[in-house]
Amino acid sequence: LVERDRILACKFIYRLRPPRRGEVVVFRAPPQAHSPGRNLIKRVIGLPGEEVWVHDGRVYINGRPLDEPYILEPPYYEFGPYRVPRGCVFVMGDNRNDSLDSHIWGPLPIRNILGKAMVIWWPPQRAGFIH
């Protein structure tokens, strides 16, 4: 995704089931994100109760490296280990080195999630499903 993309999000899916790792979600920015009133979009990386750790350019979940073919480049920073609280997820941008996300402002309450990002519809040349 790039700035100015317009997307369609499924708003009811998380009434039926919780978010899953790897899904791209649209959410209301939590206060600690310093983006009042804005909706943001990031990828779910860590689920409630899991330990997230960024070390040597890799993200680890519960001590196992996460396969991430969608990132632009490996993270240049170190983070964690951090245990995701109940009722929250840990979200990160695919552009890891230029993303204000959970490694900066902490966990995202699941109640803040508005929907699962499904399709880019504008601009037409970028139209397609979000993976």
PDB file of C-alpha atoms in Angstrom:
ATOM      1  CA  LEU A   1       0.000   0.000   0.000  1.00  0.00           C
ATOM      2  CA  VAL A   2       1.080   3.539  -0.665  1.00  0.00           C
ATOM      3  CA  GLU A   3      -0.185   6.893   0.481  1.00  0.00           C
ATOM      4  CA  ARG A   4      -3.368   7.968  -1.308  1.00  0.00           C
ATOM      5  CA  ASP A   5      -4.468   4.400  -2.114  1.00  0.00           C
ATOM      6  CA  ARG A   6      -8.187   3.981  -1.533  1.00  0.00           C
ATOM      7  CA  ILE A   7      -9.237   0.651  -0.121  1.00  0.00           C
ATOM      8  CA  LEU A   8     -12.300  -1.387   0.714  1.00  0.00           C
ATOM      9  CA  ALA A   9     -12.358  -3.017   4.134  1.00  0.00           C
ATOM     10  CA  CYS A  10     -14.601  -5.760   5.468  1.00  0.00           C
ATOM     11  CA  LYS A  11     -16.115  -4.270   8.622  1.00  0.00           C
ATOM     12  CA  PHE A  12     -18.035  -7.274   9.919  1.00  0.00           C
ATOM     13  CA  ILE A  13     -15.431 -10.075   9.775  1.00  0.00           C
ATOM     14  CA  TYR A  14     -14.090  -9.412  13.275  1.00  0.00           C
ATOM     15  CA  ARG A  15     -17.566  -9.771  14.724  1.00  0.00           C
ATOM     16  CA  LEU A  16     -17.354 -13.406  13.574  1.00  0.00           C
ATOM     17  CA  ARG A  17     -13.738 -14.182  14.487  1.00  0.00           C
ATOM     18  CA  PRO A  18     -10.629 -12.535  15.932  1.00  0.00           C
ATOM     19  CA  PRO A  19      -7.899 -11.001  13.757  1.00  0.00           C
ATOM     20  CA  ARG A  20      -5.272 -13.403  12.408  1.00  0.00           C
ATOM     21  CA  ARG A  21      -1.559 -12.964  11.973  1.00  0.00           C
ATOM     22  CA  GLY A  22      -0.677 -11.530   8.567  1.00  0.00           C
ATOM     23  CA  GLU A  23      -3.992  -9.754   8.009  1.00  0.00           C
ATOM     24  CA  VAL A  24      -3.897  -6.074   7.077  1.00  0.00           C
ATOM     25  CA  VAL A  25      -6.276  -4.113   9.294  1.00  0.00           C
ATOM     26  CA  VAL A  26      -7.745  -0.616   9.331  1.00  0.00           C
ATOM     27  CA  PHE A  27      -8.041   0.832  12.832  1.00  0.00           C
ATOM     28  CA  ARG A  28      -8.639   3.945  14.881  1.00  0.00           C
ATOM     29  CA  ALA A  29      -5.263   5.179  16.048  1.00  0.00           C
ATOM     30  CA  PRO A  30      -4.810   4.669  19.798  1.00  0.00           C
ATOM     31  CA  PRO A  31      -3.935   7.832  21.779  1.00  0.00           C
ATOM     32  CA  GLN A  32      -0.289   6.822  22.188  1.00  0.00           C
ATOM     33  CA  ALA A  33       0.093   6.813  18.353  1.00  0.00           C
ATOM     34  CA  HIS A  34      -0.258  10.626  18.404  1.00  0.00           C
ATOM     35  CA  SER A  35      -2.625  10.571  15.410  1.00  0.00           C
ATOM     36  CA  PRO A  36      -5.909  11.705  16.966  1.00  0.00           C
ATOM     37  CA  GLY A  37      -8.982  11.002  14.851  1.00  0.00           C
ATOM     38  CA  ARG A  38      -7.021   9.206  12.120  1.00  0.00           C
ATOM     39  CA  ASN A  39      -7.578   5.751  10.749  1.00  0.00           C
ATOM     40  CA  LEU A  40      -4.370   3.831  10.140  1.00  0.00           C
ATOM     41  CA  ILE A  41      -3.558   0.604   8.319  1.00  0.00           C
ATOM     42  CA  LYS A  42      -0.966  -1.985   9.417  1.00  0.00           C
ATOM     43  CA  ARG A  43      -0.376  -5.740   9.381  1.00  0.00           C
ATOM     44  CA  VAL A  44      -1.206  -7.931  12.408  1.00  0.00           C
ATOM     45  CA  ILE A  45       2.032  -9.546  13.587  1.00  0.00           C
ATOM     46  CA  GLY A  46       1.490 -10.606  17.202  1.00  0.00           C
ATOM     47  CA  LEU A  47      -1.647 -12.043  18.785  1.00  0.00           C
ATOM     48  CA  PRO A  48      -2.769 -11.839  22.439  1.00  0.00           C
ATOM     49  CA  GLY A  49      -0.378 -13.627  24.774  1.00  0.00           C
ATOM     50  CA  GLU A  50       2.407 -14.009  22.210  1.00  0.00           C
ATOM     51  CA  GLU A  51       5.947 -12.753  22.648  1.00  0.00           C
ATOM     52  CA  VAL A  52       7.233 -10.457  19.875  1.00  0.00           C
ATOM     53  CA  TRP A  53      10.924  -9.798  19.410  1.00  0.00           C
ATOM     54  CA  VAL A  54      12.842  -8.021  16.619  1.00  0.00           C
ATOM     55  CA  HIS A  55      16.483  -9.066  16.481  1.00  0.00           C
ATOM     56  CA  ASP A  56      19.154  -9.109  13.747  1.00  0.00           C
ATOM     57  CA  GLY A  57      16.700  -7.989  11.048  1.00  0.00           C
ATOM     58  CA  ARG A  58      14.068 -10.639  11.826  1.00  0.00           C
ATOM     59  CA  VAL A  59      10.762 -10.674  13.683  1.00  0.00           C
ATOM     60  CA  TYR A  60      10.317 -13.571  16.099  1.00  0.00           C
ATOM     61  CA  ILE A  61       7.033 -14.808  17.542  1.00  0.00           C
ATOM     62  CA  ASN A  62       7.444 -16.973  20.651  1.00  0.00           C
ATOM     63  CA  GLY A  63      11.092 -17.511  19.711  1.00  0.00           C
ATOM     64  CA  ARG A  64      10.448 -18.587  16.112  1.00  0.00           C
ATOM     65  CA  PRO A  65      11.348 -16.429  13.102  1.00  0.00           C
ATOM     66  CA  LEU A  66       8.374 -15.110  11.147  1.00  0.00           C
ATOM     67  CA  ASP A  67       8.360 -15.644   7.373  1.00  0.00           C
ATOM     68  CA  GLU A  68       7.634 -12.197   5.915  1.00  0.00           C
ATOM     69  CA  PRO A  69       7.765 -12.065   2.106  1.00  0.00           C
ATOM     70  CA  TYR A  70       5.744  -8.817   2.140  1.00  0.00           C
ATOM     71  CA  ILE A  71       8.255  -6.483   3.848  1.00  0.00           C
ATOM     72  CA  LEU A  72      10.284  -3.946   1.860  1.00  0.00           C
ATOM     73  CA  GLU A  73      13.498  -4.543   3.810  1.00  0.00           C
ATOM     74  CA  PRO A  74      14.499  -6.142   7.113  1.00  0.00           C
ATOM     75  CA  PRO A  75      14.139  -3.961  10.211  1.00  0.00           C
ATOM     76  CA  TYR A  76      17.298  -2.108  11.219  1.00  0.00           C
ATOM     77  CA  TYR A  77      16.190  -1.824  14.836  1.00  0.00           C
ATOM     78  CA  GLU A  78      16.028  -4.115  17.865  1.00  0.00           C
ATOM     79  CA  PHE A  79      12.833  -4.509  19.891  1.00  0.00           C
ATOM     80  CA  GLY A  80      11.572  -6.627  22.751  1.00  0.00           C
ATOM     81  CA  PRO A  81      10.967  -9.235  23.798  1.00  0.00           C
ATOM     82  CA  TYR A  82       7.437  -7.981  24.422  1.00  0.00           C
ATOM     83  CA  ARG A  83       4.349  -9.953  25.489  1.00  0.00           C
ATOM     84  CA  VAL A  84       1.126  -8.828  23.722  1.00  0.00           C
ATOM     85  CA  PRO A  85      -1.595  -8.164  26.334  1.00  0.00           C
ATOM     86  CA  ARG A  86      -5.002  -9.843  26.279  1.00  0.00           C
ATOM     87  CA  GLY A  87      -7.494  -7.955  24.129  1.00  0.00           C
ATOM     88  CA  CYS A  88      -4.729  -6.501  21.943  1.00  0.00           C
ATOM     89  CA  VAL A  89      -2.679  -7.269  18.855  1.00  0.00           C
ATOM     90  CA  PHE A  90       0.772  -6.126  17.783  1.00  0.00           C
ATOM     91  CA  VAL A  91       0.745  -4.399  14.387  1.00  0.00           C
ATOM     92  CA  MET A  92       3.615  -3.375  12.130  1.00  0.00           C
ATOM     93  CA  GLY A  93       3.900  -1.631   8.800  1.00  0.00           C
ATOM     94  CA  ASP A  94       5.398  -3.530   5.867  1.00  0.00           C
ATOM     95  CA  ASN A  95       7.891  -0.694   5.445  1.00  0.00           C
ATOM     96  CA  ARG A  96       9.432  -1.632   8.797  1.00  0.00           C
ATOM     97  CA  ASN A  97      12.098   1.054   8.920  1.00  0.00           C
ATOM     98  CA  ASP A  98       9.703   3.916   8.218  1.00  0.00           C
ATOM     99  CA  SER A  99       6.599   2.841  10.114  1.00  0.00           C
ATOM    100  CA  LEU A 100       5.130   4.277  13.292  1.00  0.00           C
ATOM    101  CA  ASP A 101       3.575   1.101  14.638  1.00  0.00           C
ATOM    102  CA  SER A 102       3.367  -1.105  17.730  1.00  0.00           C
ATOM    103  CA  HIS A 103       7.136  -1.234  18.135  1.00  0.00           C
ATOM    104  CA  ILE A 104       6.931   2.542  18.773  1.00  0.00           C
ATOM    105  CA  TRP A 105       3.548   3.100  20.450  1.00  0.00           C
ATOM    106  CA  GLY A 106       2.638  -0.288  21.888  1.00  0.00           C
ATOM    107  CA  PRO A 107      -0.209  -2.753  21.483  1.00  0.00           C
ATOM    108  CA  LEU A 108      -3.376  -2.072  19.522  1.00  0.00           C
ATOM    109  CA  PRO A 109      -6.624  -2.784  21.367  1.00  0.00           C
ATOM    110  CA  ILE A 110      -8.712  -5.145  19.232  1.00  0.00           C
ATOM    111  CA  ARG A 111     -11.729  -2.902  19.871  1.00  0.00           C
ATOM    112  CA  ASN A 112      -9.986  -0.197  17.779  1.00  0.00           C
ATOM    113  CA  ILE A 113      -9.959  -2.382  14.662  1.00  0.00           C
ATOM    114  CA  LEU A 114     -12.522  -1.201  12.104  1.00  0.00           C
ATOM    115  CA  GLY A 115     -12.050  -3.931   9.510  1.00  0.00           C
ATOM    116  CA  LYS A 116      -9.846  -6.128   7.375  1.00  0.00           C
ATOM    117  CA  ALA A 117      -8.326  -4.386   4.339  1.00  0.00           C
ATOM    118  CA  MET A 118      -9.446  -6.346   1.274  1.00  0.00           C
ATOM    119  CA  VAL A 119      -9.077  -4.423  -2.017  1.00  0.00           C
ATOM    120  CA  ILE A 120      -7.306  -1.373  -3.427  1.00  0.00           C
ATOM    121  CA  TRP A 121      -9.889   0.328  -5.647  1.00  0.00           C
ATOM    122  CA  TRP A 122      -8.125   3.610  -6.437  1.00  0.00           C
ATOM    123  CA  PRO A 123      -6.099   4.519  -8.370  1.00  0.00           C
ATOM    124  CA  PRO A 124      -7.294   2.113 -11.074  1.00  0.00           C
ATOM    125  CA  GLN A 125      -3.773   1.105 -12.138  1.00  0.00           C
ATOM    126  CA  ARG A 126      -3.141  -0.198  -8.588  1.00  0.00           C
ATOM    127  CA  ALA A 127      -6.500  -1.950  -8.177  1.00  0.00           C
ATOM    128  CA  GLY A 128      -6.314  -5.436  -6.732  1.00  0.00           C
ATOM    129  CA  PHE A 129      -6.579  -7.636  -3.684  1.00  0.00           C
ATOM    130  CA  ILE A 130      -4.522  -6.894  -0.567  1.00  0.00           C
ATOM    131  CA  HIS A 131      -2.408  -9.807   0.675  1.00  0.00           C
TER     132      HIS A 131
END
